Coordinates of C-alpha atoms and ligand atoms in Angstrom, one line a residue:
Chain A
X1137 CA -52.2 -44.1 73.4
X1138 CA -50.9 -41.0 75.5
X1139 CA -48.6 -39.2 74.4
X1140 CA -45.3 -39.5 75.9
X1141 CA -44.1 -36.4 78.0
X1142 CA -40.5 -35.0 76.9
X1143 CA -40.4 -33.4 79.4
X1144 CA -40.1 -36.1 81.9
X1145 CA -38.0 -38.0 79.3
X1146 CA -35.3 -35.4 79.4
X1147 CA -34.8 -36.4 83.1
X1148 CA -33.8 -39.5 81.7
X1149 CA -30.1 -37.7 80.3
X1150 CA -28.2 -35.7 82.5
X1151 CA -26.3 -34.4 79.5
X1152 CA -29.6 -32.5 79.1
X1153 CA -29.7 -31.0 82.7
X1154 CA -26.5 -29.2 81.9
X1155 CA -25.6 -25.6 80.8
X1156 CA -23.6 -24.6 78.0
X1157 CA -22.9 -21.3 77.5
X1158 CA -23.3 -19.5 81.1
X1159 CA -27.0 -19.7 82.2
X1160 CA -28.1 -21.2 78.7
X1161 CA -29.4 -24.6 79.2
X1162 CA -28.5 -27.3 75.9
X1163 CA -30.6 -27.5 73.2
X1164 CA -29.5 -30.9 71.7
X1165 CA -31.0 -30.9 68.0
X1166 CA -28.5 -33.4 66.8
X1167 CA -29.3 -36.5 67.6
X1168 CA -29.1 -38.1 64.2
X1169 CA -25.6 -37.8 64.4
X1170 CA -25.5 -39.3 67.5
X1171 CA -28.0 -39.6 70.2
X1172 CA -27.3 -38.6 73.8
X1173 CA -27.5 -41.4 76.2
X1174 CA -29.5 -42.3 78.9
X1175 CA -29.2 -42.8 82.7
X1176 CA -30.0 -46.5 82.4
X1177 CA -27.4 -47.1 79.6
X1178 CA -24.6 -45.0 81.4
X1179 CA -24.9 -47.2 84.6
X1180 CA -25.1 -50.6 83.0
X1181 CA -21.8 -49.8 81.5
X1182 CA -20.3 -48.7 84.3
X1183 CA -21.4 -51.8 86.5
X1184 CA -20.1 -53.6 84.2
X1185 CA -16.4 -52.2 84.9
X1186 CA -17.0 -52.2 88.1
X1187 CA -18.6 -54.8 89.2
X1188 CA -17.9 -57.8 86.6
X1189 CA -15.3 -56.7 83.9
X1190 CA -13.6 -59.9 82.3
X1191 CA -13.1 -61.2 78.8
X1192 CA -16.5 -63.5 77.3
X1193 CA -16.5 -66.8 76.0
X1194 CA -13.1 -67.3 77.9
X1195 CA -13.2 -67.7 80.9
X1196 CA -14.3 -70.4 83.6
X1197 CA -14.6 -68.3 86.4
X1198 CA -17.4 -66.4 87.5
X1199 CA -16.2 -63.0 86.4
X1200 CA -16.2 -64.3 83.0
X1201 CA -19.6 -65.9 83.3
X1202 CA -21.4 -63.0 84.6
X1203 CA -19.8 -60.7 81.6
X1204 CA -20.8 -63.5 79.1
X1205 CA -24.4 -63.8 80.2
X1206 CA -25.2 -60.0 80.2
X1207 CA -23.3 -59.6 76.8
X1208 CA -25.1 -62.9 74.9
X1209 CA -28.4 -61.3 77.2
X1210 CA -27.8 -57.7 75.3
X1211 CA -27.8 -59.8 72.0
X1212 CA -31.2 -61.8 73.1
X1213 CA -33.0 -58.5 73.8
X1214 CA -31.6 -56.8 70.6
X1215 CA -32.8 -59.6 68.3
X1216 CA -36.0 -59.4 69.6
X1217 CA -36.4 -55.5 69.3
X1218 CA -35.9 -55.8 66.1
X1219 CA -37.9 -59.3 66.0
X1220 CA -35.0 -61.3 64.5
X1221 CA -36.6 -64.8 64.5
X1222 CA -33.0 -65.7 66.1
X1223 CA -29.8 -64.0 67.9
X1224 CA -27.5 -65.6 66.2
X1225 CA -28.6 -63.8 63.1
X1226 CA -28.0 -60.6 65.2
X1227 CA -23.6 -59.9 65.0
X1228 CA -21.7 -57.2 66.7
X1229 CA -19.9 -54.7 64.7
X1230 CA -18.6 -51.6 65.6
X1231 CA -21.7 -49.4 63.4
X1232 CA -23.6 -49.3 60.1
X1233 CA -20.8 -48.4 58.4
X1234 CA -19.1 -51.8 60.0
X1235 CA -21.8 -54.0 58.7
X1236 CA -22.5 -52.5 55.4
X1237 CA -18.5 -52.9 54.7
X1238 CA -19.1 -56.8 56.2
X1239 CA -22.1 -57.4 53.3
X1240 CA -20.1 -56.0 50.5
X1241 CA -16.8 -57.8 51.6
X1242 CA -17.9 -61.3 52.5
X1243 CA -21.0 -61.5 50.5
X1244 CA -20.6 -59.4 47.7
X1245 CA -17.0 -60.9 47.2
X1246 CA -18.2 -64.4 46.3
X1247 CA -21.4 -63.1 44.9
X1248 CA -20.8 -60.4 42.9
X1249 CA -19.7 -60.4 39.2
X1250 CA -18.5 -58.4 36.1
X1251 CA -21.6 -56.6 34.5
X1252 CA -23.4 -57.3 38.0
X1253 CA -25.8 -53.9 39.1
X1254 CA -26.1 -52.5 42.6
X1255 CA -28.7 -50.7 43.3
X1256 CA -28.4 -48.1 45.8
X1257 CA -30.7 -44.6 45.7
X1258 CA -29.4 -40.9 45.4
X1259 CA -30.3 -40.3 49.3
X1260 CA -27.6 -42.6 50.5
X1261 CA -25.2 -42.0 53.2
X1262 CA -21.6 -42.3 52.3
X1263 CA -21.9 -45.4 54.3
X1264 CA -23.9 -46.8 51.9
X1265 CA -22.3 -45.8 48.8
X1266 CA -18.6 -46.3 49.2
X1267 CA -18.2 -50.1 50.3
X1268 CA -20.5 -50.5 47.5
X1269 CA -18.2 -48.7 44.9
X1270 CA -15.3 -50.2 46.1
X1271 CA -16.9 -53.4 45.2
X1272 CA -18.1 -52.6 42.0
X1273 CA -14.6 -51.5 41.2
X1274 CA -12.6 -54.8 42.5
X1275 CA -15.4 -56.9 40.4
X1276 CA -16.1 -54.5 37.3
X1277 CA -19.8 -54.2 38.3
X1278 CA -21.9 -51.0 38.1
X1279 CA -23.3 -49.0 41.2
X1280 CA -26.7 -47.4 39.5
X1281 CA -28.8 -44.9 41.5
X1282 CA -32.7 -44.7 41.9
X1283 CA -33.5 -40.9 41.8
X1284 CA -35.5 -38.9 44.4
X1285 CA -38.1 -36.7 43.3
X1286 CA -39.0 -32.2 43.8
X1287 CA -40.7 -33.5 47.1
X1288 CA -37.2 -35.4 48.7
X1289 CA -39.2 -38.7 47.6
X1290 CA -37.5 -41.9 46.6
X1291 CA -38.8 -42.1 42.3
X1292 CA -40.6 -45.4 43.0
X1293 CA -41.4 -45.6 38.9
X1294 CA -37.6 -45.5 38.3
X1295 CA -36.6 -47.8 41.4
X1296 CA -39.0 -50.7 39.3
X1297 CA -37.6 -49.3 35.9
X1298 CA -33.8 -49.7 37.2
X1299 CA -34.6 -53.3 38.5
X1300 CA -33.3 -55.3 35.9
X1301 CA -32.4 -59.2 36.0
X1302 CA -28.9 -57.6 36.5
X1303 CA -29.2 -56.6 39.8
X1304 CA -27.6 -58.5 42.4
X1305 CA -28.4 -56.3 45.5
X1306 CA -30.8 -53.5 46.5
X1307 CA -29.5 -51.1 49.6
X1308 CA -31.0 -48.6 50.8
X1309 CA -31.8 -46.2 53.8
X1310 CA -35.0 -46.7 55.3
X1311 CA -35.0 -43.2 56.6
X1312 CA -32.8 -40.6 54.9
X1313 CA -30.7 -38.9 57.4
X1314 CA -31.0 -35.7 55.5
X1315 CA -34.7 -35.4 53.8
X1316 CA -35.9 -37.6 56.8
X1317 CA -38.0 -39.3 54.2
X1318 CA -39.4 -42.7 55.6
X1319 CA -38.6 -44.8 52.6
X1320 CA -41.5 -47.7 51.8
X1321 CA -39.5 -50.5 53.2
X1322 CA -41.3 -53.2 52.2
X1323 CA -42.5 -52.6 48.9
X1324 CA -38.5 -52.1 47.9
X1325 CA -37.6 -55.5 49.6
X1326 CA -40.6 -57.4 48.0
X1327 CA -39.9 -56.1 44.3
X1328 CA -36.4 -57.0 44.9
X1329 CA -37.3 -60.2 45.8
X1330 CA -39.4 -60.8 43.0
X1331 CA -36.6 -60.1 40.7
X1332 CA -34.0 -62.6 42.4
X1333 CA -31.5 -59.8 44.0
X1334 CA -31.4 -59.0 47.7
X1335 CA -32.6 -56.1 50.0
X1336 CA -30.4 -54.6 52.5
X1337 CA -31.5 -52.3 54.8
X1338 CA -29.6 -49.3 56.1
X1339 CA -31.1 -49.0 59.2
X1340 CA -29.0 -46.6 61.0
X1341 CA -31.8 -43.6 61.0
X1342 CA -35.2 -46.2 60.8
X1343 CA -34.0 -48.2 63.9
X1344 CA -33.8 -45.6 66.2
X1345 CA -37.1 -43.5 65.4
X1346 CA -39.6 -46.3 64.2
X1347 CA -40.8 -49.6 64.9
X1348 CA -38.7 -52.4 62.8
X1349 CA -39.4 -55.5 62.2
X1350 CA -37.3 -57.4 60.0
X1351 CA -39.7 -60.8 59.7
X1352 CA -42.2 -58.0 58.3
X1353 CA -39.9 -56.3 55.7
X1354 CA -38.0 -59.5 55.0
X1355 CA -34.7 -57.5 54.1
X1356 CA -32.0 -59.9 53.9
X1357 CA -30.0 -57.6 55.7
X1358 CA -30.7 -54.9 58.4
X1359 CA -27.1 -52.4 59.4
X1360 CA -27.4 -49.9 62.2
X1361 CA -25.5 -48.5 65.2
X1362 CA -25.9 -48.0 68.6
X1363 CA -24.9 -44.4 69.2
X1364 CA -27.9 -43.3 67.3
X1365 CA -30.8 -44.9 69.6
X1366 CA -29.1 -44.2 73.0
X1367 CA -26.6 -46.4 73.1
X1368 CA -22.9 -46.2 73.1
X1369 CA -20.6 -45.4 70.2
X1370 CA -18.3 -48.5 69.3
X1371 CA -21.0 -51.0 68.9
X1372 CA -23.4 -51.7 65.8
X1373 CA -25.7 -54.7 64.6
X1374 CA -25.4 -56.4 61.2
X1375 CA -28.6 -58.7 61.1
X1376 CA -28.4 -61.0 58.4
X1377 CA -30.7 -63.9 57.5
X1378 CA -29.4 -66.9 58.8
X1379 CA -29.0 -68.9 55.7
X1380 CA -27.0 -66.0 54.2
X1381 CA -24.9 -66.2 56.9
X1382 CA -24.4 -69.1 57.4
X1383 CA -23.1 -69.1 53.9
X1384 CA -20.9 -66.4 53.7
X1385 CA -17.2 -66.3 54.6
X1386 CA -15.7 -64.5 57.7
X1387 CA -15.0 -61.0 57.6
X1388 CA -12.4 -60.5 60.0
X1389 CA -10.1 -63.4 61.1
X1390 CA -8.7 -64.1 65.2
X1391 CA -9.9 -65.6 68.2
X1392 CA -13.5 -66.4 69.5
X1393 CA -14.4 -66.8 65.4
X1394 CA -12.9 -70.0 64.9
X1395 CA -13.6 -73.6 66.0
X1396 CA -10.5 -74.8 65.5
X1397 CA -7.1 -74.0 64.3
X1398 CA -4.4 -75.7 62.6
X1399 CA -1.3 -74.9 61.3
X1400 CA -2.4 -75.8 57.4
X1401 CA -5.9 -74.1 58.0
X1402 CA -8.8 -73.0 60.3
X1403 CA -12.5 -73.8 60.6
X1404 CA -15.3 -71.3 61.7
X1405 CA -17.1 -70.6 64.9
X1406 CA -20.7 -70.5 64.4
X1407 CA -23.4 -68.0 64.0
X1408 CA -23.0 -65.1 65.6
X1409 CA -19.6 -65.9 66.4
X1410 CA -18.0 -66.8 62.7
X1411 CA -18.1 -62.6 62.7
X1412 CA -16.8 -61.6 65.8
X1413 CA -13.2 -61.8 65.9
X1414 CA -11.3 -60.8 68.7
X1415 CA -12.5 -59.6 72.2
X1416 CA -15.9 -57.4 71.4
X1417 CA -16.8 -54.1 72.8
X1418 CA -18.2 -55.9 75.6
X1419 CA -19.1 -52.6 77.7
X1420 CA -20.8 -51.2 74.5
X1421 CA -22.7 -54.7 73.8
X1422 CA -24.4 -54.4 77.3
X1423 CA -25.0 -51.0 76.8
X1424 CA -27.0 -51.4 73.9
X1425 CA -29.4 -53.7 75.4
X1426 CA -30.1 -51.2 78.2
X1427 CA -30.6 -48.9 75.5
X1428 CA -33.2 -51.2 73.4
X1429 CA -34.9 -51.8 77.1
X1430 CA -34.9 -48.6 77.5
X1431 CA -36.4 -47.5 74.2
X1432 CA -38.9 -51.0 74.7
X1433 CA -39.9 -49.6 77.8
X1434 CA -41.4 -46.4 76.3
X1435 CA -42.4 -48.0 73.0
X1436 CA -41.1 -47.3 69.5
X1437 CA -44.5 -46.8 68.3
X1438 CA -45.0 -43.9 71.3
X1439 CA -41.6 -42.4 70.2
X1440 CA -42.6 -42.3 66.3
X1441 CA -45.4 -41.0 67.4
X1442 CA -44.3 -37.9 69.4
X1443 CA -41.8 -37.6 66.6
X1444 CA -44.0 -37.2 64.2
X1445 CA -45.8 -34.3 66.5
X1446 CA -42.4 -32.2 67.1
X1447 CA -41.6 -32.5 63.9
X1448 CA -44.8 -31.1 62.2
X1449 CA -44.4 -28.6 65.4
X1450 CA -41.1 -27.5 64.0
X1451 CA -41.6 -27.5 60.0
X1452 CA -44.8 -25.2 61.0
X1453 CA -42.4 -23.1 63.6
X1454 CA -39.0 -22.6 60.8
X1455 CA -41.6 -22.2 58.0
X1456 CA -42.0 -18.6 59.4
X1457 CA -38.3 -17.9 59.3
X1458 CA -37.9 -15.8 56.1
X1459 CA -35.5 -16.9 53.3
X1460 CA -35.8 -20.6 54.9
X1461 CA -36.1 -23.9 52.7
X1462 CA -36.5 -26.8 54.3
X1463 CA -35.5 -30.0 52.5
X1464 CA -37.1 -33.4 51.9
X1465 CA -41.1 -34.1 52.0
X1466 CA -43.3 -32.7 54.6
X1467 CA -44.0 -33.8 58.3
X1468 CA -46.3 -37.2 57.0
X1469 CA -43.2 -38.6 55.3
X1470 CA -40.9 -37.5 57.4
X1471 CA -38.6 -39.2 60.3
X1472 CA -37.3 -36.4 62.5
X1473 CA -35.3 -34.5 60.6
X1474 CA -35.2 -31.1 59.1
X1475 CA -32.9 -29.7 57.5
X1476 CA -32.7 -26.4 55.9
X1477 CA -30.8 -23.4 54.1
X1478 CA -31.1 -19.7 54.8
X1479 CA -30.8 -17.5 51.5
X1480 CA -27.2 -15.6 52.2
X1481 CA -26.2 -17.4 55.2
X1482 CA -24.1 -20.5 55.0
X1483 CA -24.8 -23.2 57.5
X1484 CA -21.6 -23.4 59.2
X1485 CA -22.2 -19.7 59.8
X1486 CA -25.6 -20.5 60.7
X1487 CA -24.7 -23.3 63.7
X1488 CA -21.8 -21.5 64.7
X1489 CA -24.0 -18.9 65.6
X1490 CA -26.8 -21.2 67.0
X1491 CA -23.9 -22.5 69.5
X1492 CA -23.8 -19.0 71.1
X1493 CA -26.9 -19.3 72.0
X1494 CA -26.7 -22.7 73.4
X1495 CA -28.3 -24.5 70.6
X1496 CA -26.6 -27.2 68.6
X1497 CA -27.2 -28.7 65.4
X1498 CA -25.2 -30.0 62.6
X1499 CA -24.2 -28.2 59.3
X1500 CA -22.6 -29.6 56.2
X1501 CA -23.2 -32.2 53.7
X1502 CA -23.8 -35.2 56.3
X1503 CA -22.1 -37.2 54.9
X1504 CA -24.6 -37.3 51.6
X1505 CA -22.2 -35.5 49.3
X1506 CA -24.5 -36.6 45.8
X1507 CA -27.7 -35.3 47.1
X1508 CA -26.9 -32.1 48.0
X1509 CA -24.8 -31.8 44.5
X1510 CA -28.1 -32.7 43.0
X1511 CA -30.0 -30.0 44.9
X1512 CA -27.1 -27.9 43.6
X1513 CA -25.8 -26.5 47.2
X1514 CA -22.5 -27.0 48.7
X1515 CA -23.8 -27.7 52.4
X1516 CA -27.1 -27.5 54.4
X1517 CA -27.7 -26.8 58.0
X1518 CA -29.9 -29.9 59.8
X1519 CA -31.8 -29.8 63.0
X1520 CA -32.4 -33.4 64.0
X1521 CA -35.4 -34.8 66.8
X1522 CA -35.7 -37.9 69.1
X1523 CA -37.7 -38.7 72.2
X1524 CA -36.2 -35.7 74.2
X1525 CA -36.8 -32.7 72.4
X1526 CA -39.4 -30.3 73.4
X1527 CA -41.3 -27.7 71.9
X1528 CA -39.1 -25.3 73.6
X1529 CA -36.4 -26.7 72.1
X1530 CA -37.7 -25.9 68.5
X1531 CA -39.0 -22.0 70.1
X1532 CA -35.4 -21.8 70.8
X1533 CA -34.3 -23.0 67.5
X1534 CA -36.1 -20.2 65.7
X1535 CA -35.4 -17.3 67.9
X1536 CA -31.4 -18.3 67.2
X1537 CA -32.4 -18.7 63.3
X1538 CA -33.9 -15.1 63.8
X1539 CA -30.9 -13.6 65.6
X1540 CA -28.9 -15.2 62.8
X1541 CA -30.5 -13.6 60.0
X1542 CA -30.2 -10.1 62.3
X1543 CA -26.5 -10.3 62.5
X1544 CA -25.8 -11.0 58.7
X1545 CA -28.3 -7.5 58.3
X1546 CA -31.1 -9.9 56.4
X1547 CA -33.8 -8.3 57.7
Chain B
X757 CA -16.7 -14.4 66.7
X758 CA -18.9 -12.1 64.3
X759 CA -17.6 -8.9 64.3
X760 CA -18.9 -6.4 62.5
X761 CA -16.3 -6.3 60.0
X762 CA -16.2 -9.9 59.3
X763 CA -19.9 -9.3 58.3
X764 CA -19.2 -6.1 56.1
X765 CA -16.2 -8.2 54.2
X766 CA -19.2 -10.9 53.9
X767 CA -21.3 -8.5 52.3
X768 CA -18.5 -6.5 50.6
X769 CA -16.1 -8.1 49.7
X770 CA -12.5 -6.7 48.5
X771 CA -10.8 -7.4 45.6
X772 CA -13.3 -9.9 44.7
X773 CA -13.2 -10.9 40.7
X774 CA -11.0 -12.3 38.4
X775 CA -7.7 -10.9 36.6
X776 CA -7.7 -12.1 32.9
X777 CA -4.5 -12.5 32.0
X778 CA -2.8 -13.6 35.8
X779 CA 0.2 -15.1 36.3
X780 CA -1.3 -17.7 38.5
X781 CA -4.3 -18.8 39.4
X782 CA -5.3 -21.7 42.0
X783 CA -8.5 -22.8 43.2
X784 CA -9.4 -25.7 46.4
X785 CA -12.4 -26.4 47.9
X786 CA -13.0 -27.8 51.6
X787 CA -15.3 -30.2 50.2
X788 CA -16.2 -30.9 54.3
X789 CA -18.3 -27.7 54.3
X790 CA -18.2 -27.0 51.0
X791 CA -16.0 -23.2 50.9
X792 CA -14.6 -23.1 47.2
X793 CA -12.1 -20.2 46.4
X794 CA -9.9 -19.5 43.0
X795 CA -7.0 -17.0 43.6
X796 CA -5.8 -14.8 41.0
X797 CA -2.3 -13.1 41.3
X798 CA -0.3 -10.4 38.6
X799 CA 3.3 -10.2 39.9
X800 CA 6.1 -7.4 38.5
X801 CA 8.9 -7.9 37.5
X802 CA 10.7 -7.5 40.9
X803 CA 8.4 -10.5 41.6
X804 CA 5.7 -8.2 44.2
X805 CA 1.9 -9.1 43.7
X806 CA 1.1 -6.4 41.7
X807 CA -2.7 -7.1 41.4
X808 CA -4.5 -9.9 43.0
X809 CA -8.8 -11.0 43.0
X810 CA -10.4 -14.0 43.9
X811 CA -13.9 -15.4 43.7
X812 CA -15.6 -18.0 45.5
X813 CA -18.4 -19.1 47.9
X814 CA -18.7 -20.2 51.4
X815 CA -19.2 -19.1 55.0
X816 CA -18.4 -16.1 56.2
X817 CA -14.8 -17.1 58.1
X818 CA -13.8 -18.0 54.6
X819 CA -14.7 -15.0 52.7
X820 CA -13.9 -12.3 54.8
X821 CA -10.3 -14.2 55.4
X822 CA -9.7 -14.4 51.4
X823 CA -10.6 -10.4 51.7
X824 CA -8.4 -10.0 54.1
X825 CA -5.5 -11.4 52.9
X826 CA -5.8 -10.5 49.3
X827 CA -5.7 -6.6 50.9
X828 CA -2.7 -7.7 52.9
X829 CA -0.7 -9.5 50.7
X830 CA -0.3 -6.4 47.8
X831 CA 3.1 -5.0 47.2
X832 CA 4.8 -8.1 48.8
X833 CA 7.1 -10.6 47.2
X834 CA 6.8 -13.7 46.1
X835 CA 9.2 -14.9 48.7
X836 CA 7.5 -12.5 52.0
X837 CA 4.1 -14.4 50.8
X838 CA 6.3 -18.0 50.6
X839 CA 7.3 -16.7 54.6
X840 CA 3.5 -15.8 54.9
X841 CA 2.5 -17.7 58.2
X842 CA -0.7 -18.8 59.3
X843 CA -0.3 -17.3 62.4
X844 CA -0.1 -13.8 60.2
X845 CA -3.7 -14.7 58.6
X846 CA -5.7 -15.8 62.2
X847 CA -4.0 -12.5 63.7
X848 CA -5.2 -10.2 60.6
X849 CA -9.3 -12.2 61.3
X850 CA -8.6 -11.0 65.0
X851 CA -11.2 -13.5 66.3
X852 CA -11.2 -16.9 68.2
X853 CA -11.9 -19.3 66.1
X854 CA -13.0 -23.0 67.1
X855 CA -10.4 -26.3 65.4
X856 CA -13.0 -26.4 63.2
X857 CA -13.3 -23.2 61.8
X858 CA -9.4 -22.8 61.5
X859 CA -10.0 -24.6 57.8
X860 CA -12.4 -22.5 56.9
X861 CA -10.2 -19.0 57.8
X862 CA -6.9 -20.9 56.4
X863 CA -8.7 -22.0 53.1
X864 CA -7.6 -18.4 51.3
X865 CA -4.2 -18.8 52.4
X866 CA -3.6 -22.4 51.4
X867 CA -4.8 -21.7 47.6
X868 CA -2.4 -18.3 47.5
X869 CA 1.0 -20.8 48.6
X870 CA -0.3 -23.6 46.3
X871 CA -0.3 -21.2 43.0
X872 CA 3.1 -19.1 44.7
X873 CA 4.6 -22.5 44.8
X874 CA 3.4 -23.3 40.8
X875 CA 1.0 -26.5 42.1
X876 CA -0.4 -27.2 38.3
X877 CA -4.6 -25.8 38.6
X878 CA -6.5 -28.1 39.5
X879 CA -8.8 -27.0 36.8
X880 CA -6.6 -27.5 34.0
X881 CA -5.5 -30.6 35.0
X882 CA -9.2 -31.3 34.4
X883 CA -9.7 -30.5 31.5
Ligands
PLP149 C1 -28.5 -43.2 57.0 C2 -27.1 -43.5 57.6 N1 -26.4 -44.5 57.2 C3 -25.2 -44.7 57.8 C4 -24.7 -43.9 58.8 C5 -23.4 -44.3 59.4 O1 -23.4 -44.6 60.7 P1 -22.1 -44.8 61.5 O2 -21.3 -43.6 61.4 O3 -22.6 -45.1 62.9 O4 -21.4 -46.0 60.9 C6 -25.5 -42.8 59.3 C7 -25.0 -42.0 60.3 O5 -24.2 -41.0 60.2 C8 -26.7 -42.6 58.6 O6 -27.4 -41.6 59.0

């Protein structure tokens, strides 16, 4: 397999063509907070407004036809990037945190139980811990936490020892969004299985960096968002295995989720409809298939692949930063992700500095509040990878880290 | 946006400590970046700040603000600090700072009202 070029790639994003500060062209090293978008995915959105904009599932006239066939298309491709074995298992929801609030609400509401376990790890994004909590609290079951080892590892001994015959539900990241660590997906859904509970998959790092394939893990769940894999913001997938579905209750109630209604009661749309009340981010929807054909187009196995290569690039190029500690496992384990500390800087200092220069990464807790109070620091600093980013980007990276640790007198 | 003066505060701070007994003392953190500082104040009895030290971590906007204002705010009364604006703080940092960042410089000033005003510490309440 060759290599893909970034290079040409980045021709693919005008946001990347543009200058920031004067004559300095953007360095874009956050991309797992959201992703830039496209060419491809900017223009199916806007033929969409401008050539067929209407309502779906409404409509009789053409408009409306058009709008409903490329929205239900975006649904077809998506299920099969992700090899759902169906797209009606594949629902629209606004992000991750959309879906994994849909799981714990109508699911976990009928399922869930007093002295019930959920078992979620210590890498979680808020995402994944709160609707869970929240749950927990309503139903007076208990949220337990597998550890994560030295190395930024999930503590796979402790993730069997914590599996009891009280847990209910497994959920986890498949790719931490702040180690990076590529968690082993199916080994976690399997020995979930095998104790009766179900596997949900927080997807929203995994999806957009690796090849998934939810027949293969057989999670019960898969949650991500579109904004992450160059896509628009606004729209998200919950997949959900279709008996599980088909079983749990609506989420949100309105038009386009109900077959019929009545004044003394309502009955349900079906699958994928049941969870999509009210008129959908229809723009967003069609954007997310471009984005998935785009992303097809290359190959998710090409774009892990190069991933894998900048991101050893760039562990080797920040490990000669003095005073630097990168966190989470090294480049074999890792999705692309690295973030760091300096010794006497803090990270906000760090990236507001970095933006001088043109370079922009993300500092703070990323929304993983208990790991970095594990780790025993208030905030990290996090330079994050995807298809576009070139070695140059990373050269640039560390000459800013370097100027950084000049103007706080570190050196 | 880093002048050299915001770095010496960084590296040297002033009136940076603690005052055992104070008549106050308030601590919040801005749990977004993770800036934590505790403010400690002796007042006389015509009510002026007679002594004043804080402690705390975070980036460099927060901690050379704290030093800042703990230098400016000496002498005054309870009531000038209860008039203290923020305005008076950004001008005192002299820099631009970003939406963002305005927490960060503001965080000093936001603990010193909170104890002026007798908030219970957050500590305590703790306990
Ligand atoms: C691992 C993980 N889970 C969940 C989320 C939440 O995604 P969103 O904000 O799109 O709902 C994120 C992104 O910030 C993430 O990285």
């Amino acid at each position: 397999m060759m290599m893909l070029d970034a290079k040409v790639i980045r021709n693919d994003f005008p946001i990347l063509l543009k200058e920031v500060h004067r004559d300095k062209q953007l360095v874009y090293l956050d991309s797992a907070a959201t992703s830039q978008k496209p060419q491809a995915v900017i223009e199916a959105m806007n033929g969409y407004y401008r050539n067929y904009n209407s309502n779906v599932h409404r409509g009789i006239h053409r408009l409306s036809e058009e709008a409903t066939t490329a929205y239900e298309g975006a649904r077809e491709r998506i299920a099969n990037f992700i090899n759902a074995p169906d797209p009606a298992c594949v629902i629209f929801v606004r992000n991750t945190t959309e879906a994994l609030n849909l799981i714990a609400y109508s699911w976990g509401r009928r399922n869930i139980g007093a002295g019930d376990e959920i078992l979620l790890t210590e890498m979680e994004h808020h995402s994944n811990i709160v609707p869970w909590q929240l749950l927990a609290e309503e139903k007076g079951a208990v949220v337990r936490y597998v550890p994560f080892t030295e190395a930024g590892l999930l503590d796979l001994p402790k993730f069997h020892e914590y599996l009891t015959e009280r847990t209910k539900l497994v959920s986890f990241a498949s790719m931490s969004n702040v180690f990076g660590t590529i968690n082993p997906s199916k080994e976690i859904v399997k020995a979930t299985h095998d104790i009766g509970a179900l596997a949900v998959i927080d997807g929203a790092q995994s999806v957009p960096h690796l090849p998934v394939d939810v027949q293969d893990f057989d999670c019960d769940f898969l949650a991500f968002s579109g904004h992450k894999m160059c896509g628009p913001t606004g729209v998200g997938v919950l997949y959900g295995k279709r008996a599980l579905l088909e079983e749990m209750p609506p989420f949100l109630g309105g038009g386009d989720m109900i077959r019929r209604v009545q004044l003394d009661g309502s009955t349900w749309n079906d699958l994928p409809w049941k969870f999509e009340a009210g008129t959908p981010g229809i723009a967003e929807g069609i954007g997310l298939g471009a984005a998935v054909d785009y992303l097809s187009n290359i190959g998710m196995g090409a774009i892990h692949a190069y991933e894998q290569f900048i991101t050893g690039y760039a562990l080797e190029a920040l490990s000669e930063v003095k005073g630097i500690r990168v966190l989470g496992p090294g480049a074999a384990q890792k999705g692309g992700v690295a973030a760091f500390t300096i010794d006497g800087v803090h990270p906000h200092d760090i990236s507001q500095l970095l933006d001088e220069d043109g370079v922009a990464i993300r500092a703070g807790h990323h929304c993983a509040m208990p790991l970095h109070q594990k780790l025993s620091i208030p905030a990290s600093a996090r330079a994050s990878f995807y298809l576009y980013t070139t070695t140059e980007d990373i050269d640039r990276l560390v000459t800013g880290l370097n100027r950084v640790r000049k103007v706080f007198r570190l050196d | 946006m880093y002048r050299d003066q915001i770095i010496d505060l960084y590296e040297n701070p002033l009136n940076f400590g603690s005052l055992e007994p104070s008549d106050f003392t308030y601590e919040e953190d801005n749990p977004l970046c993770g800036d934590v500082i505790r403010i400690y104040v002796r007042v006389d009895d015509d009510n002026r700040i007679a002594d004043v030290r804080w402690s705390g971590v975070g980036c460099a906007i927060s901690q050379a603000s704290a030093s800042l204002l703990t230098e400016d705010i000496k002498g005054k009364t309870l009531d000038e600090i209860k008039a203290y604006s923020k305005e008076d703080l950004l001008e005192l940092l002299g820099i631009q700072l970003s939406m963002t960042r305005i927490k960060c410089a503001l965080l000093s000033l936001k603990v010193l009202k909170a104890g002026v005003y007798g908030m219970p510490d957050p500590q305590e309440l703790r306990k």
